[in-house]
PDB file of C-alpha atoms and ligand atoms in Angstrom:
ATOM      1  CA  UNK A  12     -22.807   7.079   7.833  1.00  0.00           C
ATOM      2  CA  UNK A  13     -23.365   5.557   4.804  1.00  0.00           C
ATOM      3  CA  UNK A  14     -23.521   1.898   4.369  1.00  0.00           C
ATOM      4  CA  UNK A  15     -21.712   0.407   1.276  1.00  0.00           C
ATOM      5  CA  UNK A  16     -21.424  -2.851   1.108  1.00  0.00           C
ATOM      6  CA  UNK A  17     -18.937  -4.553   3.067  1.00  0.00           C
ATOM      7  CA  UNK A  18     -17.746  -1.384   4.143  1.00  0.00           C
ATOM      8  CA  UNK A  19     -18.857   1.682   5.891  1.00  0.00           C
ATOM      9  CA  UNK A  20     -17.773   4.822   4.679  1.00  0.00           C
ATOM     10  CA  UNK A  21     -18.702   8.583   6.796  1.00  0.00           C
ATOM     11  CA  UNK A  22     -18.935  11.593   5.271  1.00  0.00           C
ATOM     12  CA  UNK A  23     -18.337  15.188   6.439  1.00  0.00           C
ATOM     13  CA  UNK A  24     -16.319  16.594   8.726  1.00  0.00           C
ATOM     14  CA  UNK A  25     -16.669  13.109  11.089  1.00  0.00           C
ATOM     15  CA  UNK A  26     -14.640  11.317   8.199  1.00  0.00           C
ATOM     16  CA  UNK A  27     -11.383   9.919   9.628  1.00  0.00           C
ATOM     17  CA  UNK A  28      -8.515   9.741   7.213  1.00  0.00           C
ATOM     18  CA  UNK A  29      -6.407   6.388   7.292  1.00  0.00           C
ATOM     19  CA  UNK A  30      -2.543   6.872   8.391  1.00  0.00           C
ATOM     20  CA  UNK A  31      -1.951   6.060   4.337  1.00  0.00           C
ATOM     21  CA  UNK A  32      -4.168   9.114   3.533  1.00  0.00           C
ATOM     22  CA  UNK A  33      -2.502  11.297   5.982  1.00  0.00           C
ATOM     23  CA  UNK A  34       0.887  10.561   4.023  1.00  0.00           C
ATOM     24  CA  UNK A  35      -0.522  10.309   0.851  1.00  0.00           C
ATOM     25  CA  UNK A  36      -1.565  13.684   1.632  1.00  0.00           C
ATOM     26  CA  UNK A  37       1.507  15.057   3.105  1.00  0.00           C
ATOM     27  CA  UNK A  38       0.055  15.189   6.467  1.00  0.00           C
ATOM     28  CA  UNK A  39       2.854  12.819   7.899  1.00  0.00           C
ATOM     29  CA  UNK A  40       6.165  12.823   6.695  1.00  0.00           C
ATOM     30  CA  UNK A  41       7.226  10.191   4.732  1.00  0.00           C
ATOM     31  CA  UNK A  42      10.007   9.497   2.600  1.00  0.00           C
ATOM     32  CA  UNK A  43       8.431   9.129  -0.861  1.00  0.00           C
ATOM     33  CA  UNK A  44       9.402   6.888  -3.443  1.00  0.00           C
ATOM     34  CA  UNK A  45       7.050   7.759  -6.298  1.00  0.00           C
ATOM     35  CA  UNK A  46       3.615   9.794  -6.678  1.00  0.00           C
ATOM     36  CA  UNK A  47       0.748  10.022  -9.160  1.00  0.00           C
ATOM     37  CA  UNK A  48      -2.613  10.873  -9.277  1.00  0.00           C
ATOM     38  CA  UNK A  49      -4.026   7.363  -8.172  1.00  0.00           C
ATOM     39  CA  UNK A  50      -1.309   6.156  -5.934  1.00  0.00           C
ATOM     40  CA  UNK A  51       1.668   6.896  -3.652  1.00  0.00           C
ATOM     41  CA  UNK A  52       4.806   4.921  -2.851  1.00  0.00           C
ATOM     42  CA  UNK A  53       7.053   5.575   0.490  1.00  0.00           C
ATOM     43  CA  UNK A  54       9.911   3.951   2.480  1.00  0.00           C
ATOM     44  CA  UNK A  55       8.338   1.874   5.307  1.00  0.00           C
ATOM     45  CA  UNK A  56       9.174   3.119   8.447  1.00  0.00           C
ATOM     46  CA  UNK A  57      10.688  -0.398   9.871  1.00  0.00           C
ATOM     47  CA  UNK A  58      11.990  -1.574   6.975  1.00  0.00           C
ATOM     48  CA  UNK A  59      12.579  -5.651   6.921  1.00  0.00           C
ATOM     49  CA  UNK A  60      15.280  -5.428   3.665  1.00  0.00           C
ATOM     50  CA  UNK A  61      17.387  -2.892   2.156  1.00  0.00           C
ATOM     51  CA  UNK A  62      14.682  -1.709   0.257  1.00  0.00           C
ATOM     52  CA  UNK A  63      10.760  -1.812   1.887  1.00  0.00           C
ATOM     53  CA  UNK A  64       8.614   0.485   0.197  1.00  0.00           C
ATOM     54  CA  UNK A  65       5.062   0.651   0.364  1.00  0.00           C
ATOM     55  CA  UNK A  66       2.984   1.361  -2.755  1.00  0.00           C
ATOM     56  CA  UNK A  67      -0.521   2.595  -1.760  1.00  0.00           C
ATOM     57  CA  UNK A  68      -3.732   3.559  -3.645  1.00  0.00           C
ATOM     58  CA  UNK A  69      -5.090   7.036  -2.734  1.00  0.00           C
ATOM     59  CA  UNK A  70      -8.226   5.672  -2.276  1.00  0.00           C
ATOM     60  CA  UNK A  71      -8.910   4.094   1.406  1.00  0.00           C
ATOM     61  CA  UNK A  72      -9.826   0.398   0.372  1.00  0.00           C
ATOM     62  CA  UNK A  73      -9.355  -1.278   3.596  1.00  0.00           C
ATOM     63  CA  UNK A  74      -7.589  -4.051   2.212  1.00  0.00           C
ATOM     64  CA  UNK A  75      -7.785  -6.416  -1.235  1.00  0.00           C
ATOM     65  CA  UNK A  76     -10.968  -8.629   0.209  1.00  0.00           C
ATOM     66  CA  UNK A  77     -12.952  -5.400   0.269  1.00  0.00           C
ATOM     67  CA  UNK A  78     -11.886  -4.262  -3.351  1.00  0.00           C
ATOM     68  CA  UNK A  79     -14.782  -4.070  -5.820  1.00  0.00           C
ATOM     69  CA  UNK A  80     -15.086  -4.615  -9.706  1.00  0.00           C
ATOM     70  CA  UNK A  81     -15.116  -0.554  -9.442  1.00  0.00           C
ATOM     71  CA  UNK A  82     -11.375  -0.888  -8.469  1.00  0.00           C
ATOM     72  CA  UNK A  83      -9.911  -3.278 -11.457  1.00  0.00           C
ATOM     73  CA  UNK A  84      -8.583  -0.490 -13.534  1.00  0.00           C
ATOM     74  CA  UNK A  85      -6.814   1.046 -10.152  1.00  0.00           C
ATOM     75  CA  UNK A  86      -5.797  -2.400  -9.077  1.00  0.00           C
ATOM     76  CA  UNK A  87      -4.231  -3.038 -12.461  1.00  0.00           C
ATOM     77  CA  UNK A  88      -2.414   0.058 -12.553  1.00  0.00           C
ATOM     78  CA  UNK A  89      -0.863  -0.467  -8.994  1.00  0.00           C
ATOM     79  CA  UNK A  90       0.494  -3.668 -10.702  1.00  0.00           C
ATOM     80  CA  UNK A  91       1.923  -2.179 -13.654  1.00  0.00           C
ATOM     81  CA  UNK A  92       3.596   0.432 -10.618  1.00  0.00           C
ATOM     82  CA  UNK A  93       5.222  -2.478  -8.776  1.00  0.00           C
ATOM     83  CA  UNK A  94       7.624  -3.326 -11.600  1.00  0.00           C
ATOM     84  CA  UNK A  95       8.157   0.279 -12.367  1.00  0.00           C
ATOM     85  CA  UNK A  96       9.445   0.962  -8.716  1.00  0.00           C
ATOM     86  CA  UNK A  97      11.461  -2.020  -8.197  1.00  0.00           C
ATOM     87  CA  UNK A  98      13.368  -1.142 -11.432  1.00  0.00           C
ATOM     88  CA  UNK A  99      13.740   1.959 -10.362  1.00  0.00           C
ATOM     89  CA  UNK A 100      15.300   0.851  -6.845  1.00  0.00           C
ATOM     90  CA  UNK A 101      17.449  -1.513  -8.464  1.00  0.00           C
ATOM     91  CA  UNK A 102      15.699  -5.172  -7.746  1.00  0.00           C
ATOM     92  CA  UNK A 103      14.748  -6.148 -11.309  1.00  0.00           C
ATOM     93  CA  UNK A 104      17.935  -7.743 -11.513  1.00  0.00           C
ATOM     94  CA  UNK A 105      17.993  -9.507  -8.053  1.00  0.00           C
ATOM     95  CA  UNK A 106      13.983  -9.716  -7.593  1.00  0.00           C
ATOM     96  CA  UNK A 107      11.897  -9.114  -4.953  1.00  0.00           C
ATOM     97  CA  UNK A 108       9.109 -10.077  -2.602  1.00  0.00           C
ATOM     98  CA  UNK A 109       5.481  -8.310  -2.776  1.00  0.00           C
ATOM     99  CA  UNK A 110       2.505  -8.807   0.114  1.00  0.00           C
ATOM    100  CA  UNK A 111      -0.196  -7.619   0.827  1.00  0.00           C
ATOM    101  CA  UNK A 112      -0.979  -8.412   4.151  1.00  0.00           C
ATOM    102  CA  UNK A 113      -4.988  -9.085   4.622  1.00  0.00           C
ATOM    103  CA  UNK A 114      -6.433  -8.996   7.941  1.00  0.00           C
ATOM    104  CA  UNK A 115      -5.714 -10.183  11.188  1.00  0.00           C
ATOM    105  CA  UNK A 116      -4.095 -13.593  10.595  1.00  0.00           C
ATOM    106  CA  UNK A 117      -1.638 -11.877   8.217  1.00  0.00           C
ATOM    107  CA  UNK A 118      -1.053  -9.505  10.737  1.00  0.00           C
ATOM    108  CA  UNK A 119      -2.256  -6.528   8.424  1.00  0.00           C
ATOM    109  CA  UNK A 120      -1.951  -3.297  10.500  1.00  0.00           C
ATOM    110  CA  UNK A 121      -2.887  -0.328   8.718  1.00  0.00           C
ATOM    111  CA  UNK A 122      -6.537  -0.425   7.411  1.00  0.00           C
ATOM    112  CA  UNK A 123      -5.803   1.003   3.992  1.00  0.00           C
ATOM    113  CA  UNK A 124      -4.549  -1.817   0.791  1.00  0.00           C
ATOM    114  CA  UNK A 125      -1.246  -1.209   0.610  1.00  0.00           C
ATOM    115  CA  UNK A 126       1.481  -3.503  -1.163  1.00  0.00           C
ATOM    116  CA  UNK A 127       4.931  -4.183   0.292  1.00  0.00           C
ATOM    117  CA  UNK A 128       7.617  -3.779  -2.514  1.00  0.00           C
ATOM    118  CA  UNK A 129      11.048  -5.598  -0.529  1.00  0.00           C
ATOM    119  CA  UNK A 130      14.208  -6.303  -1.694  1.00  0.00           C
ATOM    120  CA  UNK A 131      17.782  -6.467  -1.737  1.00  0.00           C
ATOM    121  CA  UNK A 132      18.715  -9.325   0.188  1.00  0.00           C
ATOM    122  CA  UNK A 133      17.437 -13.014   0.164  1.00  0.00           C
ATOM    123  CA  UNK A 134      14.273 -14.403   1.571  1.00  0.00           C
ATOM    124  CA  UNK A 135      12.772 -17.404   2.976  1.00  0.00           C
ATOM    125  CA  UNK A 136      10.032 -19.250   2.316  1.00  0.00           C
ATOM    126  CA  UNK A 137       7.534 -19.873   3.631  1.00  0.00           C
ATOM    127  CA  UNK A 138       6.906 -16.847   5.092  1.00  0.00           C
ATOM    128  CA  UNK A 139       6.241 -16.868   8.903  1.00  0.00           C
TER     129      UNK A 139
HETATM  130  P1  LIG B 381       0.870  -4.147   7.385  1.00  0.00           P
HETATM  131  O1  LIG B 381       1.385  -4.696   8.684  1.00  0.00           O
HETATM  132  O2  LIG B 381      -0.483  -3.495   7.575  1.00  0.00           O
HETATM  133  O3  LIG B 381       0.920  -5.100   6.238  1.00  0.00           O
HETATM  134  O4  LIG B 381       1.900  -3.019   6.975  1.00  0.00           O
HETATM  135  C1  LIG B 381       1.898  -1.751   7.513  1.00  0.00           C
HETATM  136  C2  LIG B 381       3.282  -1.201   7.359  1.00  0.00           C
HETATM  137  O5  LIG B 381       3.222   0.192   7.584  1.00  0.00           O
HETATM  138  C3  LIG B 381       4.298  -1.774   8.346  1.00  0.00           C
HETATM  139  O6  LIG B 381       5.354  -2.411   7.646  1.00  0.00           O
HETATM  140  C4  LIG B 381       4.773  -0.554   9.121  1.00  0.00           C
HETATM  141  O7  LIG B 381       6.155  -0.577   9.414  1.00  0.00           O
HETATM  142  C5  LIG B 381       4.417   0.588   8.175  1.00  0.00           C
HETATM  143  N1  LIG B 381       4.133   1.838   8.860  1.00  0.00           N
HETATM  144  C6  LIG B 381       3.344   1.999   9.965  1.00  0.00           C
HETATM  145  N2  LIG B 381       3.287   3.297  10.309  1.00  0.00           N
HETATM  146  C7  LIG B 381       4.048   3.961   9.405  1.00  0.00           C
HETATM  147  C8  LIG B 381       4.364   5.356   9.231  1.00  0.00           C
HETATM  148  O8  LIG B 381       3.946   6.236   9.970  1.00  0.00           O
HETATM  149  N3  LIG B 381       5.197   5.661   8.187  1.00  0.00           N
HETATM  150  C9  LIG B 381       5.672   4.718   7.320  1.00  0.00           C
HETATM  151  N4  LIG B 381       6.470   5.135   6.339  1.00  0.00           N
HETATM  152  N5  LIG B 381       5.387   3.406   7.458  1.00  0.00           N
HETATM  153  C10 LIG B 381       4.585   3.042   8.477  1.00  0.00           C
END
């Protein structure tokens, strides 16, 4: 195992692939939304709104406190993604809601950054 930083990362054939990677990499079903060669967008699974898709870099970062400067240009390209799929699901008009749920007090789940895209309906806030 190689230490990086804040994170660990293993190599070979002990390397575990997040649940992200395994749909990123069509080991799980998903339904996808959009593809490309640095990211992947699917339909949540327990959607919270009409529309609840989750845009995720192919790359495992655990989450956006462990992203590097190495990341900006990925980071600023899953931006530029976020309006291009909520067009494309019909929310420009409407808006939406992105998180990014970091750790455990945000209840973050799945160890891989990943940014909620949700829409179609109206929202509170604060958020719980
Ligand atoms: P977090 O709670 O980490 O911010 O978000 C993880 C999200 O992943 C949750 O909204 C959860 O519903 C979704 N999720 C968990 N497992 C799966 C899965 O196997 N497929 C899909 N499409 N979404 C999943």
């Amino acid at each position: 195992m190689l230490h990086s930083g804040r994170g660990c990362v293993k190599f070979g054939a002990a390397m575990e692939k997040t649940l992200f990677q395994k749909i990123a990499d069509k080991e799980i079903p998903a339904a996808m939304v959009y593809e490309d060669s640095l990211c992947v967008a699917f339909r949540d699974i327990t959607p919270v709104a009409p529309v609840h898709v989750l845009l995720v870099p192919r790359k495992p970062i655990p989450s956006i406190e462990a992203a590097a400067a190495e990341d900006a240009e990925l980071l600023a390209h899953l931006m530029l993604k976020v309006g291009e799929i909520a067009r494309a699901e019909g929310l420009a008009e409407g808006g939406f809601r992105t998180v990014m749920n970091t750790g455990a007090d945000a209840g973050q789940t799945v160890p891989h950054l990943h940014i909620h895209i949700i829409g179609g309906r109206s929202m509170q806030w604060p958020p719980g």
